[in-house]
Short mmCIF file of C-alpha atoms and ligand atoms in Angstrom, two decimals:
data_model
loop_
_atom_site.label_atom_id
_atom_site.label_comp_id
_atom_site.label_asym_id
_atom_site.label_seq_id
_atom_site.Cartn_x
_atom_site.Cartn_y
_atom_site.Cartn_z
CA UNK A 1 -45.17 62.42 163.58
CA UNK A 2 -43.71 59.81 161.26
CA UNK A 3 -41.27 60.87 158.79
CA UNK A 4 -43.35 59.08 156.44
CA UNK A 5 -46.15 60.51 157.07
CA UNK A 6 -44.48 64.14 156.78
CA UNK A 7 -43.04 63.30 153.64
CA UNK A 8 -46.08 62.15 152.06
CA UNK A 9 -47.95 65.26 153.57
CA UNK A 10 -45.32 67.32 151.63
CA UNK A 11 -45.81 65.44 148.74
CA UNK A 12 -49.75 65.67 148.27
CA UNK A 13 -49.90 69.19 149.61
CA UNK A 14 -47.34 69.71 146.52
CA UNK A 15 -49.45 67.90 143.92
CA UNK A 16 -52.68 70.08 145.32
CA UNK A 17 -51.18 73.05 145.32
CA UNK A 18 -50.06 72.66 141.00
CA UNK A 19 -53.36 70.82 140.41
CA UNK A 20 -55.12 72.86 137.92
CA UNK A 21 -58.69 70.69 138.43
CA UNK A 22 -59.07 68.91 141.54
CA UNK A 23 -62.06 65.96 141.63
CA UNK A 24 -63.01 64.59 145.42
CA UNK A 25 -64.80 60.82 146.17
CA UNK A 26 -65.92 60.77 149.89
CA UNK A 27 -67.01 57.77 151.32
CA UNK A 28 -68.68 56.85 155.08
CA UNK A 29 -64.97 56.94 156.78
CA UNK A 30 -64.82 60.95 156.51
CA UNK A 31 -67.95 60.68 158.92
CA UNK A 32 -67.04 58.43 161.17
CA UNK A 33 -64.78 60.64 163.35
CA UNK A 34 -68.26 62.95 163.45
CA UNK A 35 -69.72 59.94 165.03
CA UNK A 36 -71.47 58.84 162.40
CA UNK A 37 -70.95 55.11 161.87
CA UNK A 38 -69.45 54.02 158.89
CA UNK A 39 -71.51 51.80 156.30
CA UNK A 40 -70.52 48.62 157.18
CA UNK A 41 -71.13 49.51 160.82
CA UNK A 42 -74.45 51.22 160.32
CA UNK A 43 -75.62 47.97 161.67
CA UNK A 44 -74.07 47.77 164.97
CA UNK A 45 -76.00 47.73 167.91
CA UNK A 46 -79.89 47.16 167.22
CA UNK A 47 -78.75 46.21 163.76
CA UNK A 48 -76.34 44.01 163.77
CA UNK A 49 -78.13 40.95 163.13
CA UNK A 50 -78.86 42.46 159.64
CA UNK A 51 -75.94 43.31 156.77
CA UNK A 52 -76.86 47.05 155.87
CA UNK A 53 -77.05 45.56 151.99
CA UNK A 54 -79.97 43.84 152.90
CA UNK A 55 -81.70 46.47 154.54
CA UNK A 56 -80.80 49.29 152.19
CA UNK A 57 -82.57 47.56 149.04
CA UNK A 58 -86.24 48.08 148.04
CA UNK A 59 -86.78 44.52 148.20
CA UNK A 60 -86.28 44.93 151.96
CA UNK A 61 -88.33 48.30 152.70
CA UNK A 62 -91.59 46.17 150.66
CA UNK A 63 -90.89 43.34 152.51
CA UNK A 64 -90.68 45.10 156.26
CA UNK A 65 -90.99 48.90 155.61
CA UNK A 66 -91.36 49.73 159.44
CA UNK A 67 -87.85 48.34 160.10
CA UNK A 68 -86.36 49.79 157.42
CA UNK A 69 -87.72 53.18 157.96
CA UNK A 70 -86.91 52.65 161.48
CA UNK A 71 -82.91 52.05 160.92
CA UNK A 72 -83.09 54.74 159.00
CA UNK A 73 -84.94 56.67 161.76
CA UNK A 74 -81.98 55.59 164.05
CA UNK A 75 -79.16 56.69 161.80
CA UNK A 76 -81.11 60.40 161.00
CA UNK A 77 -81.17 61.17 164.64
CA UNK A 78 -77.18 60.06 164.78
CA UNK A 79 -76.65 62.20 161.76
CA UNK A 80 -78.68 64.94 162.97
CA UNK A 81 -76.35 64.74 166.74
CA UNK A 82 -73.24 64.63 164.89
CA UNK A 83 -71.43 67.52 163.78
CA UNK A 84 -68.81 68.13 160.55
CA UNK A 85 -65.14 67.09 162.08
CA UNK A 86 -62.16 68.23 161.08
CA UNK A 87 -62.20 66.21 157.49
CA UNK A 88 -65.12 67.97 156.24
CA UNK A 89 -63.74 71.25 157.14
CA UNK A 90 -60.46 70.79 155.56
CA UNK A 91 -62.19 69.79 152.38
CA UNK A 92 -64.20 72.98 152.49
CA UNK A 93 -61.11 75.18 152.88
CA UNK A 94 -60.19 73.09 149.71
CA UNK A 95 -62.34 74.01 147.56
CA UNK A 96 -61.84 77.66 148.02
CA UNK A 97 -58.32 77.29 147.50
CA UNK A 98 -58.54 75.32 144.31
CA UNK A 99 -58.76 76.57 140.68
CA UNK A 100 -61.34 74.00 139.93
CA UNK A 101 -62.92 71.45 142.55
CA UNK A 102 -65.99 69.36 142.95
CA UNK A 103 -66.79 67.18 145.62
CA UNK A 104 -68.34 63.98 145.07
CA UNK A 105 -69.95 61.81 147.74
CA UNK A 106 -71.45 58.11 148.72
CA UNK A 107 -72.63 59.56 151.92
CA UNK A 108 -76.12 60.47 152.84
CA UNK A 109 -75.26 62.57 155.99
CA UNK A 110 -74.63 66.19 154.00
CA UNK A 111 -72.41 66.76 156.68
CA UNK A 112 -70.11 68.08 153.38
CA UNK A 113 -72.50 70.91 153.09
CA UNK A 114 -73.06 71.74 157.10
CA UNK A 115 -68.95 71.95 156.79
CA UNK A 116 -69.27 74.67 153.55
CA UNK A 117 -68.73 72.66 151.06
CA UNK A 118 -70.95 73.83 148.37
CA UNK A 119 -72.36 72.36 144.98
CA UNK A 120 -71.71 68.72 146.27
CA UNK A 121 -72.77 65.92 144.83
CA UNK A 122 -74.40 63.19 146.42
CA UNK A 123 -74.08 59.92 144.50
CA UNK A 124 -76.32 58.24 146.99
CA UNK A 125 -79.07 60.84 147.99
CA UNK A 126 -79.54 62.43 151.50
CA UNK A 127 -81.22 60.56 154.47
CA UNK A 128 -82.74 63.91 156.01
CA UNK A 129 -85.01 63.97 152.81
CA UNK A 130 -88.06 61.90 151.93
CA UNK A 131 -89.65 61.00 149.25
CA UNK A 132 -92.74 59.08 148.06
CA UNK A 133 -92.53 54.87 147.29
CA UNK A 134 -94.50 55.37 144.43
CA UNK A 135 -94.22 58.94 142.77
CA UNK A 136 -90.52 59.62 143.80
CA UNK A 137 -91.35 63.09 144.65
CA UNK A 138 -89.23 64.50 147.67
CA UNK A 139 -92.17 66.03 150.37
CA UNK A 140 -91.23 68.38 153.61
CA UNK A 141 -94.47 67.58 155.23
CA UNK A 142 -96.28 64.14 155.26
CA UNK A 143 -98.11 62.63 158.11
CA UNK A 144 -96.16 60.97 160.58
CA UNK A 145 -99.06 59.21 162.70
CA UNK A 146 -98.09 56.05 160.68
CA UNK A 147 -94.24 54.21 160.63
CA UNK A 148 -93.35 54.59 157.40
CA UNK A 149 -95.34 57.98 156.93
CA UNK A 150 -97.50 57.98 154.25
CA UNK A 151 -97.80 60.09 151.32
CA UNK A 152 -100.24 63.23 151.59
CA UNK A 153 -100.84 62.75 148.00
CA UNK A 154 -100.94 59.33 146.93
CA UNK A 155 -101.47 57.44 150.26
CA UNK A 156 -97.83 55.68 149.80
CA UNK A 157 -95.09 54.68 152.08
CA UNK A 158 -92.98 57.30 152.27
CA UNK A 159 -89.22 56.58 152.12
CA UNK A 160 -85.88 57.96 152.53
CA UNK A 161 -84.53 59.92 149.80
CA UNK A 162 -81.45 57.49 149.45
CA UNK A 163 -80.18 55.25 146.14
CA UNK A 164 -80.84 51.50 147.73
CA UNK A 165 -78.53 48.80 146.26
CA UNK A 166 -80.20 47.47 142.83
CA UNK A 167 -81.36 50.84 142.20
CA UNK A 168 -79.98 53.58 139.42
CA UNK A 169 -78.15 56.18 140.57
CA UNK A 170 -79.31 60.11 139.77
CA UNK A 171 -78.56 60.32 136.28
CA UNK A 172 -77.45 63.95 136.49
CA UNK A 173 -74.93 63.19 139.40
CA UNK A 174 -73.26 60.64 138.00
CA UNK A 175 -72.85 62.11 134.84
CA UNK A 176 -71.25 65.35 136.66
CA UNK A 177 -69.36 62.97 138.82
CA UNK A 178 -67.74 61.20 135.84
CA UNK A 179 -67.43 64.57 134.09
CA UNK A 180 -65.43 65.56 136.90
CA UNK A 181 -63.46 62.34 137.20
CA UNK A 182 -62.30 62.69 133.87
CA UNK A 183 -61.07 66.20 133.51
CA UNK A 184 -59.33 66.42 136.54
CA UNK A 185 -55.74 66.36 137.09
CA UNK A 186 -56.03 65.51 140.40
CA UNK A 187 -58.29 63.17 142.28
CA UNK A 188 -58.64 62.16 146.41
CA UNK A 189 -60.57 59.03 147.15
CA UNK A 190 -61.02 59.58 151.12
CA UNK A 191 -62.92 57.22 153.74
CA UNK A 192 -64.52 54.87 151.20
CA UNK A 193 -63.73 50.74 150.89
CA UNK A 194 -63.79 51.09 147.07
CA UNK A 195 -66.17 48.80 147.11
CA UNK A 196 -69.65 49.93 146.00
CA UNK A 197 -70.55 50.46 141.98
CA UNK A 198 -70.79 52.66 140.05
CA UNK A 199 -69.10 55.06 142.61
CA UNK A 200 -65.72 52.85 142.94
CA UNK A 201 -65.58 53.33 139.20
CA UNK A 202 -64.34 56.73 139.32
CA UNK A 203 -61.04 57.04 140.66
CA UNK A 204 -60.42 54.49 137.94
CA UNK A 205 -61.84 57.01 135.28
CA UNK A 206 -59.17 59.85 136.62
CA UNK A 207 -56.39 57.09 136.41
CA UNK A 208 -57.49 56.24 133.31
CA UNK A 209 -57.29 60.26 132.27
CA UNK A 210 -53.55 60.57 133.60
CA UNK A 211 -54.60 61.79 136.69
CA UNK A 212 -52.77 61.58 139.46
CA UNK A 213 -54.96 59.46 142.12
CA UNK A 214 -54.36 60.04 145.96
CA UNK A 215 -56.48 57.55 148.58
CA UNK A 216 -56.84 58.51 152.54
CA UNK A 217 -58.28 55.80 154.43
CA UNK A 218 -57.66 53.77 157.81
CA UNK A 219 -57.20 50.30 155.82
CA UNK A 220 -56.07 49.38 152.48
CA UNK A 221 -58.48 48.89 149.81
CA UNK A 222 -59.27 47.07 146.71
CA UNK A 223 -57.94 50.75 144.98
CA UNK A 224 -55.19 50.88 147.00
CA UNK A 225 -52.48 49.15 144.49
CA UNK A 226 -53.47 50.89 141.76
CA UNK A 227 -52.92 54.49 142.88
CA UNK A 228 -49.45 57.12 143.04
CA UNK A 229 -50.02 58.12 146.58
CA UNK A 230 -52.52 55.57 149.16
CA UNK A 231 -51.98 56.75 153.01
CA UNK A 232 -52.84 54.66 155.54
CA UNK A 233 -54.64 57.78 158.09
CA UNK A 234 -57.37 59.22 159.46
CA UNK A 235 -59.01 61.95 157.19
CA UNK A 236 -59.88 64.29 160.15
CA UNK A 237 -56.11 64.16 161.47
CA UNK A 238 -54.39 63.95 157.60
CA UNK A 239 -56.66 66.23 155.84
CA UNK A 240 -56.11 69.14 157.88
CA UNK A 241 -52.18 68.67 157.50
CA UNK A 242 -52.15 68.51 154.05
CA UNK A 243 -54.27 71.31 153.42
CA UNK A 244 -52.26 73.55 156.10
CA UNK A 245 -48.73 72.51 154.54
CA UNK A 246 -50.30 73.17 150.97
CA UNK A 247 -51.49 76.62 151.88
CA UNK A 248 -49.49 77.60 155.08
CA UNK A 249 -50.01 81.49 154.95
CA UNK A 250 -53.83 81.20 155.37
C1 LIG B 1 -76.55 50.28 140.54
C2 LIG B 1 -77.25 54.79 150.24
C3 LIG B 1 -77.41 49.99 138.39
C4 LIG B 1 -78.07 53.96 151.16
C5 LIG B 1 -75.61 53.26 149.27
C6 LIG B 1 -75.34 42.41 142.53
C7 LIG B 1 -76.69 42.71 142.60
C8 LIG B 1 -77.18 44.02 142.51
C9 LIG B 1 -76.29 45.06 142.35
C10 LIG B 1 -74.95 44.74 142.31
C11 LIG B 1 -74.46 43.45 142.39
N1 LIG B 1 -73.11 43.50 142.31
C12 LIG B 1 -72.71 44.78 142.18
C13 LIG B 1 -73.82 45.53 142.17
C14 LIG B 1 -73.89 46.94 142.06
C15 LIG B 1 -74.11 47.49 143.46
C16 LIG B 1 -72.82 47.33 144.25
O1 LIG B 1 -71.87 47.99 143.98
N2 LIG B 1 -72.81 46.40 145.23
C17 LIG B 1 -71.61 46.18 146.02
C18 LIG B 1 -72.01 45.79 147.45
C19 LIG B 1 -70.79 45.10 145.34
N3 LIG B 1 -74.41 48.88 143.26
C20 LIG B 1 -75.68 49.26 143.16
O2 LIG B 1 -76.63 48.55 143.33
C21 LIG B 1 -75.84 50.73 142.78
N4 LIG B 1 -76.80 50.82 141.73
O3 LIG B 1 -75.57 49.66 140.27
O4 LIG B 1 -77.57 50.52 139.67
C22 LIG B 1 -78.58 49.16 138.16
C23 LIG B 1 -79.84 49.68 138.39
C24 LIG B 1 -80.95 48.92 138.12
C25 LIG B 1 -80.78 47.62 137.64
C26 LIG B 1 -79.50 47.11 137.44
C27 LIG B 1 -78.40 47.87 137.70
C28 LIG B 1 -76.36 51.52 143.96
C29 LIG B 1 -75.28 51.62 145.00
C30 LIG B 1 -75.72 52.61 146.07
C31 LIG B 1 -76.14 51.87 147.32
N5 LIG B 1 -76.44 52.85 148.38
N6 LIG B 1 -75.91 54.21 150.16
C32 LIG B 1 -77.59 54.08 152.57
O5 LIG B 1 -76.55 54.70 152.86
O6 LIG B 1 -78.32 53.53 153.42
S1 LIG B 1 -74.07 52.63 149.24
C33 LIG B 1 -73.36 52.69 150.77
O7 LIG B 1 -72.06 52.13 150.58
C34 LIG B 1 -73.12 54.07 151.35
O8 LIG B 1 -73.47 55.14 150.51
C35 LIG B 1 -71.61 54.05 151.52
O9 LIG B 1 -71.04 55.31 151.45
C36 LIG B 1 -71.26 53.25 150.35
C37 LIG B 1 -69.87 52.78 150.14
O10 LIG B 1 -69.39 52.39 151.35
P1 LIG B 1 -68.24 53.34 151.97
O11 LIG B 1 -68.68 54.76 151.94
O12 LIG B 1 -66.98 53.02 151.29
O13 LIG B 1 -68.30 52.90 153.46
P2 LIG B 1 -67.61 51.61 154.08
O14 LIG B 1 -68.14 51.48 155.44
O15 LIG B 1 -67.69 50.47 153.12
O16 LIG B 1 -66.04 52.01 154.12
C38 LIG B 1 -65.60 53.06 154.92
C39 LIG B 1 -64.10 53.12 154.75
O17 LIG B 1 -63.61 54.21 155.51
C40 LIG B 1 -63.41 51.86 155.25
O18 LIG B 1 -62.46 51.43 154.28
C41 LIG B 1 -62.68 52.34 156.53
O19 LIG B 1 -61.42 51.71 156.69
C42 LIG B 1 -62.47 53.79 156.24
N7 LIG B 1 -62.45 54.64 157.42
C43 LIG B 1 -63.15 54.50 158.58
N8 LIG B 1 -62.88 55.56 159.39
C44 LIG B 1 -62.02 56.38 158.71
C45 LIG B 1 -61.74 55.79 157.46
N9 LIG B 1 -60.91 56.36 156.56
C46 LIG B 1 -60.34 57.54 156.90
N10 LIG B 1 -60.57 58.17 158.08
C47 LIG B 1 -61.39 57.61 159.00
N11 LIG B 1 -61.60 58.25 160.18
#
């Protein structure tokens, strides 16, 4: 392996190991060695004559809801095939090592909690649940003779439980998000582009707090300069390093 790559492995496992509060940000990349296709390739294939910002808006599911429900019909039964990698696990193993961790995350898989990660947050909802258009109440059982489903109360489209661009996040996990953001010492931004509000925020909020910031993704990103530690790496191949190195008797 590189001798930078060691060194920095050293490094972080160092800075996790003395870190009295950890606070994680996952994004789509710590899915994509699961399979799971990241974001900005959710539209490959069938769907790559559309940008996935214009079908993940409610503009979009009024104006066509059978394609939207449909994509994200397709990318259920891709999350549903895939299973937690390597990334997930480490992160799991993570939290029961550290004094205080939360995990916060963009993606709608909950492959974080199939892994064992528990009390996650999801920014950005889950795709396995649904909810009604109208009432915003999450329902198990709806009928599914119609594409969207419709409502068993109301009669409404039903629609995935996700946050769609233009739309508010859950107030109570953001607020626990930025709670944790700012009262950690330190924070991991892994597998995201750093490019999606108010979740790109955060890291910024644990900088701001004297944390010290550590990013883990395959390209560089718009956080990337402003960070201590930003590794260029897979988080299925770096995560399970640095968590091995920072706790080697386990
Ligand atoms: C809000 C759920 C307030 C759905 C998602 C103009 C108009 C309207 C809004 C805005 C605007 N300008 C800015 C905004 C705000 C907007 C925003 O940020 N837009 C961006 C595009 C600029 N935000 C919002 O609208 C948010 N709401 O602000 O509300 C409000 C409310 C009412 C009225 C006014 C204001 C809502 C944002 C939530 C959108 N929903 N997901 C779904 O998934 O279908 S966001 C979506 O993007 C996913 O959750 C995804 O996780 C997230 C971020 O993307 P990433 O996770 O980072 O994924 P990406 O593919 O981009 O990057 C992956 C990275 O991993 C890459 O860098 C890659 O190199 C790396 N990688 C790949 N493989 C690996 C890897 N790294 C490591 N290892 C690997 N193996």
């Amino acid at each position: 392996m590189a001798s930078y790559l060691q060194a920095h492995i050293e490094q972080i496992a160092i800075t996790l190991r003395n870190a009295s509060s950890i606070a994680v940000l996952t994004g789509a990349g710590i899915s994509a060695e699961s399979g799971v296709p990241t974001f900005r390739e959710a539209q490959s294939g069938l769907w790559s004559r559309f940008r996935a910002e214009d079908l993940a808006t409610p503009e979009a599911f009024i104006r066509d809801p059978k394609l939207v429900w449909d994509w994200y019909a397709w990318r259920r039964q891709r999350v549903q095939a895939a299973e937690p990698n390597a990334g997930h696990v480490a992160l799991a193993r993570l939290q029961d090592k550290a004094a205080r961790f939360r995990l916060i995350t963009q993606n709608v898989d909950g492959l974080h909690q199939r892994a064992g990660s528990g009390d996650v947050i999801e920014l950005h909802g889950n795709l396995l649940r649904s909810k009604c258009f109208d009432e915003a109440i999450v329902l198990a059982d709806f009928d599914e003779s119609h594409t969207p489903p419709r409502c068993p109360r109301c009669g409404a489209h039903m629609r995935p439980d996700v946050v769609w661009f233009g739309e508010s996040l859950p107030v109570d996990a953001l607020e626990e998000a930025v709670a944790a953001a700012q009262s950690c010492d330190v924070f991991l931004s892994i597998g995201t582009s750093a490019l999606v509000y108010p979740a790109a925020q955060l890291p910024h909020a644990a900088l701001t707090n004297g944390a010290t910031v550590v990013e883990i993704n395959k390209e560089a990103t718009a956080l990337s300069p402003h960070v201590q530690f930003s590794i260029r790496a897979l988080a299925g191949e770096l995560m399970p390093m640095v968590v091995r190195a920072a706790w080697p008797d386990d």
